[in-house]
Coordinates of C-alpha atoms in Angstrom, one line a residue:
Chain A
M1 CA -5.3 -9.3 -38.6
T2 CA -3.8 -6.3 -36.9
V3 CA -7.5 -5.2 -36.0
L4 CA -7.9 -8.4 -34.7
R5 CA -4.9 -8.7 -33.0
S6 CA -5.3 -5.2 -31.2
L7 CA -8.8 -6.2 -30.6
D8 CA -7.1 -9.1 -28.6
R9 CA -5.2 -7.0 -26.5
F10 CA -7.4 -4.4 -25.9
L11 CA -9.5 -7.1 -24.2
V12 CA -6.8 -8.8 -22.4
R13 CA -6.3 -5.3 -20.3
I14 CA -10.0 -4.9 -19.8
E15 CA -10.1 -8.8 -18.3
T16 CA -6.9 -7.8 -16.0
A17 CA -8.4 -4.8 -14.8
F18 CA -11.9 -6.5 -14.3
L19 CA -10.0 -9.1 -12.5
V20 CA -7.5 -7.0 -10.6
V21 CA -11.1 -4.9 -8.7
F22 CA -12.8 -8.2 -8.2
L23 CA -10.0 -9.8 -6.4
S24 CA -9.2 -6.5 -4.4
V25 CA -12.6 -6.5 -3.3
M26 CA -12.8 -10.4 -2.5
I27 CA -9.9 -10.0 -0.6
L28 CA -10.6 -6.9 1.6
L29 CA -14.6 -8.3 2.2
A30 CA -13.2 -11.7 2.9
F31 CA -10.9 -10.2 5.6
L32 CA -13.7 -8.0 6.7
Q33 CA -15.9 -10.2 7.1
V34 CA -13.4 -12.4 9.1
M35 CA -13.0 -9.7 12.0
L36 CA -16.3 -8.7 12.3
R37 CA -17.6 -11.8 12.8
N38 CA -14.8 -13.2 14.9
V39 CA -14.2 -9.7 16.9
L40 CA -17.4 -8.3 17.0
G41 CA -19.4 -11.2 16.8
I42 CA -21.3 -9.8 13.5
G43 CA -20.9 -10.1 10.1
F44 CA -23.0 -8.7 6.6
L45 CA -25.7 -11.0 5.4
W46 CA -24.9 -10.3 1.8
A47 CA -21.1 -10.4 1.8
D48 CA -20.4 -14.0 2.3
P49 CA -22.6 -14.9 -1.6
L50 CA -21.4 -11.7 -2.9
V51 CA -17.4 -12.8 -2.1
R52 CA -18.7 -16.8 -3.5
H53 CA -19.8 -15.1 -6.7
L54 CA -16.5 -12.8 -7.2
V55 CA -14.7 -16.7 -7.3
I56 CA -16.9 -17.2 -10.6
W57 CA -16.2 -13.8 -12.1
V58 CA -12.4 -13.5 -11.2
G59 CA -11.9 -17.1 -12.3
F60 CA -13.5 -16.7 -15.5
F61 CA -11.7 -13.4 -16.1
G62 CA -8.3 -15.4 -15.2
A63 CA -9.7 -17.9 -17.5
A64 CA -9.5 -15.4 -20.5
V65 CA -6.2 -14.3 -19.9
A66 CA -4.9 -17.6 -19.5
T67 CA -5.9 -18.1 -22.7
H68 CA -3.9 -15.3 -24.5
E69 CA -0.7 -16.4 -22.6
E70 CA -1.7 -20.4 -23.2
R71 CA -1.8 -21.2 -19.7
H72 CA -4.8 -23.2 -20.1
I73 CA -4.1 -27.1 -18.5
S74 CA -3.4 -29.4 -21.2
I75 CA -1.0 -32.4 -22.1
D76 CA 2.0 -30.8 -23.7
A77 CA 4.8 -33.7 -23.5
L78 CA 3.7 -35.3 -27.2
T79 CA 3.9 -31.5 -29.0
R80 CA 7.0 -30.5 -26.8
F81 CA 9.3 -32.3 -29.1
F82 CA 7.4 -31.2 -32.4
R83 CA 8.9 -29.0 -34.9
P84 CA 7.5 -25.4 -35.3
R85 CA 5.6 -26.3 -38.4
W86 CA 4.2 -29.2 -36.8
K87 CA 3.6 -27.6 -33.8
A88 CA 1.6 -25.2 -35.9
L89 CA -0.6 -27.9 -37.5
A90 CA -1.5 -29.2 -34.3
H91 CA -2.4 -25.5 -32.6
I92 CA -5.1 -25.4 -35.4
G93 CA -6.7 -28.6 -34.8
T94 CA -6.9 -27.8 -30.8
S95 CA -7.6 -24.2 -31.1
L96 CA -10.6 -24.9 -33.7
F97 CA -11.9 -27.8 -30.9
A98 CA -11.3 -25.3 -28.1
V99 CA -13.8 -22.3 -30.4
V100 CA -16.3 -25.1 -31.3
V101 CA -16.5 -26.4 -27.5
C102 CA -16.5 -23.0 -25.9
S103 CA -19.2 -21.5 -28.2
H104 CA -21.3 -24.4 -27.3
L105 CA -20.5 -24.0 -23.7
A106 CA -21.8 -20.4 -24.1
H107 CA -24.8 -21.1 -25.8
A108 CA -25.2 -23.9 -22.6
S109 CA -24.7 -20.7 -20.1
Y110 CA -26.8 -18.7 -21.7
V111 CA -30.2 -21.1 -21.4
F112 CA -28.9 -21.6 -17.9
L113 CA -29.0 -17.9 -17.4
L114 CA -32.8 -17.8 -18.9
D115 CA -33.6 -20.3 -16.8
E116 CA -32.1 -18.7 -13.7
K117 CA -33.9 -15.1 -14.7
S118 CA -37.1 -17.0 -15.1
L119 CA -37.2 -18.5 -11.5
G120 CA -36.0 -14.8 -10.1
S121 CA -33.8 -15.3 -7.2
D122 CA -31.9 -12.9 -5.7
F123 CA -28.0 -14.1 -4.6
M124 CA -27.7 -11.0 -2.5
L125 CA -29.6 -8.1 -1.0
N126 CA -31.8 -7.1 -4.2
V127 CA -29.6 -8.4 -7.0
P128 CA -31.0 -11.0 -8.7
T129 CA -29.1 -14.4 -9.0
W130 CA -29.0 -14.0 -13.5
V131 CA -26.7 -10.9 -12.8
A132 CA -24.0 -12.9 -11.2
L133 CA -24.4 -15.5 -13.9
I134 CA -23.7 -13.1 -17.0
V135 CA -20.0 -13.7 -16.7
I136 CA -20.2 -17.8 -17.4
P137 CA -21.4 -17.1 -21.0
A138 CA -19.8 -13.8 -21.5
G139 CA -16.4 -15.6 -20.3
Y140 CA -16.9 -18.2 -23.0
V141 CA -17.4 -16.1 -25.4
L142 CA -14.0 -14.4 -24.3
I143 CA -12.2 -17.6 -24.4
A144 CA -13.7 -18.6 -27.7
F145 CA -12.9 -15.2 -28.9
H146 CA -9.1 -15.2 -27.7
F147 CA -8.7 -18.9 -29.4
L148 CA -9.9 -18.0 -32.5
V149 CA -7.2 -15.3 -32.8
K150 CA -4.8 -18.0 -31.9
L151 CA -6.3 -20.3 -34.3
I152 CA -6.1 -17.4 -37.4
E153 CA -1.9 -16.8 -35.9
H154 CA -1.0 -20.2 -36.5
L155 CA -3.1 -20.7 -40.0
L156 CA -1.1 -17.3 -40.8
F157 CA 2.2 -18.9 -40.0
V158 CA 1.7 -22.0 -41.1
V159 CA 0.7 -20.2 -44.8
G160 CA 4.1 -18.5 -44.5
K161 CA 2.6 -14.9 -44.2
Q162 CA 4.0 -14.4 -39.9
E163 CA 7.1 -15.3 -38.5
S164 CA 5.8 -17.4 -35.3
A165 CA 3.2 -17.5 -34.0
S166 CA 3.7 -19.4 -30.7
R167 CA 5.9 -18.1 -27.8
Chain B
M1 CA -19.0 -47.2 -33.6
N2 CA -19.4 -44.0 -33.6
T3 CA -18.6 -43.5 -29.6
V4 CA -15.2 -45.3 -30.5
V5 CA -14.5 -43.3 -33.4
V6 CA -15.3 -39.8 -31.2
G7 CA -13.4 -41.0 -28.3
L8 CA -10.3 -41.6 -30.4
L9 CA -10.4 -38.2 -32.4
L10 CA -11.1 -36.4 -28.2
A11 CA -8.2 -38.7 -27.5
L12 CA -5.9 -37.4 -30.4
L13 CA -6.6 -34.1 -29.5
A14 CA -5.8 -34.3 -26.0
L15 CA -2.3 -35.5 -26.7
L16 CA -1.9 -32.7 -29.3
G17 CA -2.4 -30.4 -26.5
A18 CA -5.8 -29.5 -26.7
P19 CA -7.0 -27.1 -23.2
L20 CA -8.5 -31.0 -20.9
F21 CA -11.0 -28.3 -19.9
A22 CA -12.4 -28.2 -23.5
I23 CA -11.9 -32.2 -24.2
I24 CA -13.6 -32.4 -20.7
G25 CA -16.3 -30.4 -21.5
A26 CA -17.0 -32.0 -25.3
I27 CA -17.2 -35.9 -23.4
A28 CA -20.1 -34.0 -20.7
M29 CA -22.3 -32.2 -23.7
L30 CA -21.9 -35.3 -25.6
S31 CA -22.7 -37.7 -23.1
F32 CA -25.9 -35.4 -22.1
A33 CA -26.9 -34.7 -25.3
A34 CA -26.8 -38.9 -26.1
E35 CA -29.6 -38.7 -22.8
G36 CA -31.5 -36.0 -24.4
I37 CA -30.4 -33.7 -21.7
E38 CA -30.2 -30.0 -22.3
S39 CA -26.8 -29.3 -22.7
S40 CA -27.2 -26.3 -19.9
A41 CA -27.0 -29.2 -16.8
V42 CA -23.1 -28.9 -17.6
I43 CA -23.3 -25.1 -16.9
V44 CA -26.0 -26.1 -13.6
E45 CA -23.1 -28.4 -12.0
L46 CA -20.4 -25.2 -12.7
Y47 CA -22.3 -22.6 -10.7
R48 CA -23.0 -25.1 -8.2
I49 CA -18.9 -25.9 -7.5
G50 CA -18.5 -22.1 -8.2
S51 CA -20.2 -21.0 -5.2
N52 CA -18.8 -23.2 -3.3
P53 CA -17.9 -22.0 0.2
T54 CA -14.5 -24.0 0.2
L55 CA -13.9 -22.5 -3.2
V56 CA -13.3 -19.1 -2.1
A57 CA -10.3 -20.5 -0.5
I58 CA -8.6 -21.2 -3.8
P59 CA -8.1 -17.6 -5.1
L60 CA -7.2 -16.4 -1.8
F61 CA -4.6 -18.5 -0.5
T62 CA -3.0 -19.1 -4.6
F63 CA -2.7 -15.2 -4.6
A64 CA -1.0 -15.2 -1.3
G65 CA 0.9 -18.0 -2.6
Y66 CA 2.2 -15.8 -5.6
V67 CA 2.8 -12.8 -3.6
L68 CA 5.2 -14.8 -1.1
A69 CA 7.2 -16.1 -4.0
E70 CA 7.4 -12.6 -5.8
S71 CA 8.9 -11.3 -2.5
K72 CA 12.2 -11.8 -0.7
T73 CA 10.3 -14.1 1.2
P74 CA 12.4 -17.0 -0.3
Q75 CA 15.8 -15.4 0.8
R76 CA 14.8 -14.9 4.1
L77 CA 13.0 -18.0 4.6
V78 CA 16.5 -20.2 3.3
N79 CA 18.6 -17.4 5.9
L80 CA 16.3 -18.4 8.7
A81 CA 16.4 -22.3 8.2
R82 CA 20.3 -21.9 7.1
A83 CA 20.7 -20.5 10.4
F84 CA 19.5 -23.1 12.4
F85 CA 19.9 -26.1 10.6
G86 CA 23.0 -25.3 8.4
S87 CA 25.4 -26.1 10.9
F88 CA 25.3 -30.1 11.0
T89 CA 26.5 -32.2 8.4
G90 CA 24.0 -32.9 5.9
G91 CA 22.0 -30.2 7.4
L92 CA 21.9 -27.8 4.3
A93 CA 19.6 -30.6 2.6
V94 CA 17.4 -30.5 5.7
V95 CA 17.2 -27.0 4.9
A96 CA 16.5 -27.6 1.3
L97 CA 13.3 -29.8 2.1
A98 CA 11.9 -28.0 5.4
T99 CA 11.9 -24.5 3.3
C100 CA 10.6 -26.1 -0.1
A101 CA 7.6 -28.3 2.0
L102 CA 6.3 -24.8 3.9
F103 CA 6.6 -22.9 0.7
T104 CA 5.0 -25.2 -1.4
A105 CA 2.0 -25.4 1.3
F106 CA 1.4 -21.8 0.7
T107 CA 1.9 -21.9 -3.2
G108 CA 0.1 -25.1 -4.0
A109 CA 2.6 -26.9 -5.7
S110 CA 2.0 -25.4 -9.0
G111 CA 5.9 -25.1 -9.6
V112 CA 6.6 -22.2 -8.2
T113 CA 8.7 -23.7 -5.4
I114 CA 11.5 -24.7 -8.1
V115 CA 11.4 -21.5 -9.6
A116 CA 11.5 -19.4 -6.3
L117 CA 13.6 -21.2 -4.2
G118 CA 15.4 -23.9 -6.1
G119 CA 17.3 -20.7 -7.6
L120 CA 18.5 -20.0 -4.6
L121 CA 18.9 -23.2 -3.1
L122 CA 21.0 -24.8 -6.0
P123 CA 24.0 -22.2 -5.8
I124 CA 24.1 -23.1 -1.8
L125 CA 24.0 -26.7 -2.5
L126 CA 26.7 -27.0 -5.0
K127 CA 28.6 -24.3 -3.3
E128 CA 28.7 -25.9 -0.2
Q129 CA 30.2 -29.2 -2.1
Y130 CA 27.0 -31.3 -2.4
P131 CA 26.9 -33.8 -5.5
E132 CA 25.7 -32.1 -8.7
K133 CA 23.3 -35.3 -9.3
F134 CA 22.3 -35.1 -5.5
S135 CA 21.3 -31.4 -5.5
L136 CA 19.3 -31.5 -8.7
G137 CA 17.2 -34.4 -7.5
L138 CA 16.6 -32.7 -4.1
I139 CA 15.7 -29.8 -5.2
T140 CA 13.3 -31.3 -8.2
T141 CA 12.0 -33.5 -5.5
S142 CA 11.3 -30.7 -3.2
G143 CA 9.3 -28.7 -5.3
S144 CA 6.2 -31.2 -4.7
L145 CA 7.2 -31.9 -1.1
G146 CA 4.5 -30.7 1.2
L147 CA 1.6 -30.4 -0.6
L148 CA -0.4 -32.8 2.3
F149 CA 0.8 -29.6 4.3
P150 CA -2.3 -26.9 5.1
P151 CA -3.3 -25.1 3.3
S152 CA -2.1 -26.4 0.2
L153 CA -4.2 -25.9 -3.7
P154 CA -4.5 -30.1 -3.8
L155 CA -5.7 -30.8 -0.6
I156 CA -8.5 -27.8 -0.7
L157 CA -9.3 -29.5 -4.3
Y158 CA -9.8 -32.7 -3.1
S159 CA -12.6 -31.4 -0.6
V160 CA -14.3 -29.8 -3.3
T161 CA -14.8 -32.6 -5.2
S162 CA -15.1 -35.3 -2.7
K163 CA -17.2 -33.1 -0.5
L164 CA -15.5 -33.9 2.7
S165 CA -14.7 -31.7 5.4
I166 CA -11.4 -29.4 4.3
D167 CA -10.3 -29.2 8.3
Q168 CA -10.3 -32.8 8.6
L169 CA -8.3 -32.9 5.6
F170 CA -5.8 -30.6 6.8
A171 CA -5.4 -32.4 10.0
A172 CA -4.4 -35.6 8.3
G173 CA -2.4 -34.5 6.1
F174 CA 0.1 -33.6 8.6
I175 CA 1.6 -36.4 9.5
P176 CA 2.2 -38.1 6.5
G177 CA 3.3 -34.9 5.1
L178 CA 6.1 -34.7 8.4
F179 CA 6.8 -38.5 7.3
L180 CA 8.0 -37.5 3.9
V181 CA 10.2 -34.9 4.9
V182 CA 11.3 -36.6 7.5
I183 CA 12.3 -40.0 5.7
L184 CA 13.9 -37.5 2.9
S185 CA 15.9 -35.5 4.8
A186 CA 17.6 -39.1 6.6
Y187 CA 19.0 -39.5 2.9
G188 CA 19.9 -36.3 2.8
I189 CA 22.2 -36.4 6.0
R190 CA 23.5 -39.5 4.8
Q191 CA 24.6 -38.4 1.3
G192 CA 25.9 -35.3 2.9
K193 CA 28.0 -37.5 5.0
K194 CA 29.2 -39.6 2.2
A195 CA 30.2 -36.7 0.5
H196 CA 32.2 -35.2 3.4
V197 CA 30.6 -31.8 2.9
P198 CA 32.0 -29.0 5.5
K199 CA 30.2 -27.7 8.3
T200 CA 29.3 -24.4 8.7
P201 CA 30.0 -23.3 12.2
F202 CA 26.7 -22.1 14.3
A203 CA 26.4 -18.9 15.2
W204 CA 23.9 -16.5 17.3
T205 CA 24.0 -13.8 15.4
N206 CA 22.8 -15.8 12.4
V207 CA 19.5 -17.3 14.3
R208 CA 19.1 -13.4 15.5
N209 CA 19.7 -12.0 12.3
S210 CA 17.9 -14.0 10.4
V211 CA 14.8 -14.5 13.0
K212 CA 14.6 -10.5 12.9
A213 CA 14.2 -10.0 9.6
A214 CA 11.8 -12.9 8.8
A215 CA 9.8 -11.8 12.2
W216 CA 6.6 -10.8 9.6
E217 CA 6.5 -14.0 7.9
I218 CA 7.3 -16.3 10.9
P219 CA 3.6 -16.1 12.2
L220 CA 2.1 -16.9 8.7
P221 CA 2.4 -20.9 9.3
F222 CA 0.9 -20.2 13.1
I223 CA -2.1 -18.3 11.6
V224 CA -3.0 -20.9 9.3
I225 CA -2.3 -24.5 10.9
G226 CA -2.6 -23.1 14.4
G227 CA -6.0 -21.2 13.6
I228 CA -7.3 -24.2 11.6
Y229 CA -6.4 -27.2 14.5
S230 CA -7.4 -25.3 17.1
G231 CA -10.3 -24.4 15.4
T232 CA -10.3 -20.6 15.4
F233 CA -10.5 -20.4 12.0
T234 CA -12.3 -22.6 9.1
A235 CA -9.9 -22.7 6.1
T236 CA -11.8 -20.1 4.2
E237 CA -11.1 -17.8 7.0
A238 CA -7.4 -18.5 7.1
A239 CA -7.3 -18.1 3.6
A240 CA -9.1 -14.6 4.2
V241 CA -6.7 -13.7 6.7
T242 CA -3.8 -14.6 5.1
A243 CA -4.0 -13.1 1.4
F244 CA -5.0 -9.6 3.4
Y245 CA -1.9 -10.3 5.9
V246 CA 0.6 -11.5 3.4
L247 CA -0.4 -8.4 1.1
I248 CA -0.1 -5.8 4.0
V249 CA 3.3 -7.3 5.3
E250 CA 4.9 -7.7 1.5
V251 CA 3.7 -4.3 0.3
F252 CA 3.7 -1.9 3.5
I253 CA 6.1 -3.6 5.9
Y254 CA 8.9 -5.5 3.8
K255 CA 8.1 -2.7 0.6
D256 CA 9.4 -5.8 -1.4
L257 CA 6.4 -5.5 -3.8
N258 CA 4.8 -2.1 -5.1
L259 CA 1.0 -2.2 -4.5
F260 CA 0.6 -0.7 -8.3
R261 CA 3.6 -1.4 -10.4
D262 CA 3.6 -5.3 -8.8
I263 CA 0.5 -6.5 -7.7
P264 CA -1.7 -6.0 -10.6
R265 CA 0.7 -8.4 -11.8
V266 CA 0.7 -10.8 -9.5
M267 CA -3.1 -10.9 -9.3
R268 CA -3.2 -11.6 -13.0
E269 CA -0.4 -14.5 -12.5
S270 CA -2.1 -15.6 -9.6
M271 CA -5.7 -15.9 -11.5
M272 CA -4.5 -17.5 -14.7
L273 CA -3.8 -20.5 -12.4
V274 CA -7.2 -20.1 -10.3
G275 CA -8.9 -19.6 -14.0
A276 CA -7.3 -22.7 -15.4
I277 CA -8.7 -25.0 -12.5
L278 CA -11.7 -23.3 -12.5
M279 CA -12.4 -24.4 -16.3
I280 CA -11.8 -28.2 -15.5
I281 CA -13.5 -28.1 -12.3
G282 CA -16.4 -26.4 -14.1
T283 CA -16.9 -29.1 -17.0
A284 CA -15.8 -32.4 -14.8
M285 CA -18.1 -32.0 -12.6
G286 CA -20.9 -32.3 -15.0
L287 CA -19.3 -35.0 -16.4
T288 CA -18.8 -36.7 -12.8
N289 CA -22.1 -36.1 -12.1
Y290 CA -23.6 -37.5 -15.3
L291 CA -21.7 -40.8 -14.8
V292 CA -22.1 -41.1 -10.9
D293 CA -25.9 -40.9 -12.1
N294 CA -25.5 -43.4 -14.5
E295 CA -24.2 -45.5 -11.6
V296 CA -20.8 -46.1 -13.3
P297 CA -18.2 -46.3 -10.2
M298 CA -20.8 -48.8 -9.0
K299 CA -20.4 -50.6 -12.2
L300 CA -17.1 -50.3 -12.0
F301 CA -16.9 -51.9 -8.6
E302 CA -19.2 -55.0 -9.8
L303 CA -16.5 -55.5 -12.5
T304 CA -13.8 -55.3 -9.8
K305 CA -14.9 -57.1 -7.5
Q306 CA -14.5 -60.3 -9.1
F307 CA -10.5 -60.1 -9.3
I308 CA -9.8 -58.0 -6.3
T309 CA -11.2 -59.7 -3.1
S310 CA -9.8 -57.6 -0.6
P311 CA -9.2 -54.5 0.7
I312 CA -5.3 -54.8 0.5
M313 CA -5.2 -55.9 -3.0
F314 CA -7.2 -53.0 -4.0
L315 CA -4.9 -50.7 -2.5
I316 CA -2.1 -52.3 -4.4
V317 CA -4.1 -51.9 -7.4
L318 CA -4.9 -48.5 -6.3
N319 CA -1.6 -47.4 -6.3
L320 CA -0.8 -49.1 -9.3
F321 CA -3.7 -47.1 -11.3
L322 CA -3.1 -43.6 -9.4
I323 CA 0.7 -43.9 -10.3
I324 CA -0.1 -44.2 -13.9
V325 CA -3.0 -41.0 -13.7
G326 CA 0.0 -39.1 -12.2
M327 CA 2.0 -40.2 -14.9
M328 CA -0.4 -39.2 -17.6
M329 CA -2.1 -36.1 -15.7
D330 CA -1.6 -32.9 -14.0
I331 CA -2.3 -33.4 -10.2
F332 CA -5.4 -30.9 -10.2
S333 CA -7.5 -32.5 -13.4
A334 CA -6.5 -35.9 -11.7
I335 CA -7.8 -34.6 -8.5
I336 CA -11.2 -33.3 -10.1
V337 CA -12.0 -36.1 -12.6
V338 CA -10.4 -39.3 -10.8
V339 CA -11.6 -38.5 -7.3
P340 CA -15.8 -38.6 -7.8
L341 CA -15.0 -42.0 -9.7
I342 CA -12.6 -43.9 -7.5
M343 CA -14.4 -42.7 -3.9
P344 CA -17.5 -44.6 -4.6
I345 CA -15.0 -47.6 -4.9
A346 CA -12.8 -47.4 -2.4
L347 CA -15.8 -47.0 0.1
A348 CA -17.1 -50.5 -0.9
Y349 CA -13.5 -51.8 -0.2
G350 CA -14.0 -50.0 3.3
V351 CA -11.4 -47.5 3.0
H352 CA -11.3 -44.5 5.1
P353 CA -12.4 -41.5 2.5
I354 CA -10.1 -39.5 4.5
H355 CA -7.3 -41.7 4.4
L356 CA -8.1 -42.5 0.8
G357 CA -7.5 -38.3 0.1
I358 CA -4.1 -38.8 1.5
I359 CA -3.1 -41.8 -0.5
F360 CA -4.6 -40.0 -3.5
L361 CA -2.6 -36.9 -3.1
T362 CA 0.7 -38.9 -2.3
N363 CA 0.7 -40.9 -5.4
L364 CA 0.3 -37.7 -7.4
E365 CA 3.0 -36.0 -5.7
I366 CA 5.4 -38.8 -6.7
G367 CA 3.8 -38.1 -10.4
Y368 CA 5.2 -35.2 -10.2
L369 CA 8.6 -36.8 -10.7
T370 CA 7.7 -39.3 -13.2
P371 CA 8.1 -39.0 -17.2
P372 CA 6.3 -38.2 -19.0
V373 CA 4.4 -35.3 -18.0
G374 CA 6.2 -35.0 -14.6
L375 CA 5.8 -31.0 -14.3
N376 CA 8.8 -30.7 -12.0
L377 CA 11.1 -32.3 -14.6
F378 CA 10.3 -29.7 -16.8
I379 CA 10.6 -27.0 -14.7
S380 CA 13.9 -28.2 -13.6
S381 CA 15.3 -28.7 -16.6
I382 CA 14.5 -25.3 -17.9
R383 CA 15.2 -23.3 -14.8
F384 CA 18.7 -25.2 -14.3
Q385 CA 19.4 -25.4 -18.0
K386 CA 20.0 -29.1 -17.9
P387 CA 18.6 -32.1 -20.1
V388 CA 15.4 -33.4 -18.9
F389 CA 16.9 -37.0 -19.4
S390 CA 19.5 -36.1 -16.1
I391 CA 17.0 -34.4 -14.0
V392 CA 14.8 -38.1 -14.1
R393 CA 18.3 -39.9 -13.6
A394 CA 18.6 -37.4 -10.4
V395 CA 15.3 -37.6 -8.9
L396 CA 15.6 -41.8 -9.1
P397 CA 16.8 -42.8 -5.8
Y398 CA 13.9 -39.6 -4.5
I399 CA 11.4 -41.6 -6.5
G400 CA 12.2 -45.1 -4.4
I401 CA 12.4 -43.7 -1.5
L402 CA 9.0 -41.8 -2.0
L403 CA 7.6 -45.3 -3.2
I404 CA 8.2 -47.0 0.0
A405 CA 6.9 -44.1 2.2
L406 CA 4.0 -44.4 0.2
I407 CA 3.1 -48.2 0.7
I408 CA 3.6 -47.0 4.6
I409 CA 1.3 -44.4 4.3
T410 CA -1.2 -46.4 2.4
Y411 CA -1.2 -49.8 4.8
V412 CA -1.1 -47.6 7.8
P413 CA -4.1 -45.5 8.1
A414 CA -3.5 -44.5 11.6
L415 CA -0.6 -41.8 10.5
S416 CA -3.7 -40.0 8.7
L417 CA -6.4 -40.5 10.6
W418 CA -4.8 -40.4 14.1
L419 CA -4.5 -36.8 14.4
V420 CA -8.2 -36.2 12.8
E421 CA -9.3 -38.1 15.9
A422 CA -6.8 -36.6 18.5
L423 CA -8.0 -33.4 17.7
G424 CA -11.4 -34.1 17.3
V425 CA -11.5 -31.6 13.9
K426 CA -15.1 -32.2 12.3

């Protein structure tokens, strides 16, 4: 479990680093593009598609971190009033469900990526579109992994091997 | 039979707090599987919506909003508004409403307003002898006021899911948004008079100092609102300028935030919200496309046509339905899931799609205040350490006022559509 948990934290740190770098590039590039267009009347053809794809990258890394921090949008009106043990049981069910769904979504996006690869289109300059799409299956795998760690933590809590699982 | 069991199971999981994107994703994939369609069809829709140009505005504005919330902008904004409006009876209530509305437009009604501004305003209101119940209700209500003003996140999301022009929606929200602020201000002034709150004298030095202090932030609404309404910027360009400008001003001019110590943290915080929203958009678009392809909205329309015969009746039912939606769902999921289903029906009844958007958002704004899931109730309860029940009691008069405003916004389409036509926004 310690190994899993440190891997979990390590991944979150990597995801945060990616997120910060990509968002910074997005902010600078989007601003530069507006200035070039409105002041000089020019712009880079590759910048707009790049910024649009960065949204997906930043979004998936944000979603992965949000999984770790339990920030996904959900209905918590009911579980708010649960006792810790019941809360943990509910978490086990919902985390298991999320792991299953995210694995399927990862598979579906991998199929989509292969389809795009066979089409062979480019999204900017000479970079093929499928390269920009790697983040979708990878993101779902990361999200599934974070949910899996949550699942194990809550399981350990229920069997009494750990003090508290939920913040 | 099987469908019923699966449906009940998913509903149970949703109620137990499963992430909504997983619930929606499961429904989408199961629906596609039942039709024998490859499940990658869900991802096709995710990619299509994900590379929508308007979507770029979401991370940029969200980041800018979080930077403003984390810096000392709330303090400067409150000082500025107090210097101008603080001197007449009930003025402080107006200060709270105006600053919160402006702030919510930038932070996207994600609860940041109550945390950042409410914590500043509540002690001031109490010190100036406004009743506690009134003040708690005021702050809780203000937490989502302003989501009709550009560049609010719900407006952008509505544009993305409905494929309507974001610039038109930004123009449409302005007058109804202002109307809500004015009507609540009138109530605030009346209550202030009733409570005999003391007046603070007006002083030019306060005005001068607060304007000087906020000199770099005052241009912001003008860049966004002026830029978009005049047609200088598109919404996405305004987002790019805002994000960059806010970053420079707060980090290098005010030095409220450190580029290396604070900004990565703020980026992480804000992108968690963006990620959570993207996940829901991604899976919900696949599902709604499936439903639209199977003509589910039209079937619903055929069904409702028998009972709902006039547009007026439709609007009444729509309002009731949306209030229930607002009670059950958060605003982001509600927009993404419900808009594509409702819009074809509304069009069939002759409701203008832009007007529908404003009705939709006003309804959901009220949803922030209604139990059991009204987000503002819980944020206020945590922030001010009051039981949820007493917050609910405090917001009741405000819900009443907002309902009256909702009726007016719903039945007077000109409130929403006039500015769009007057400005000739495309």
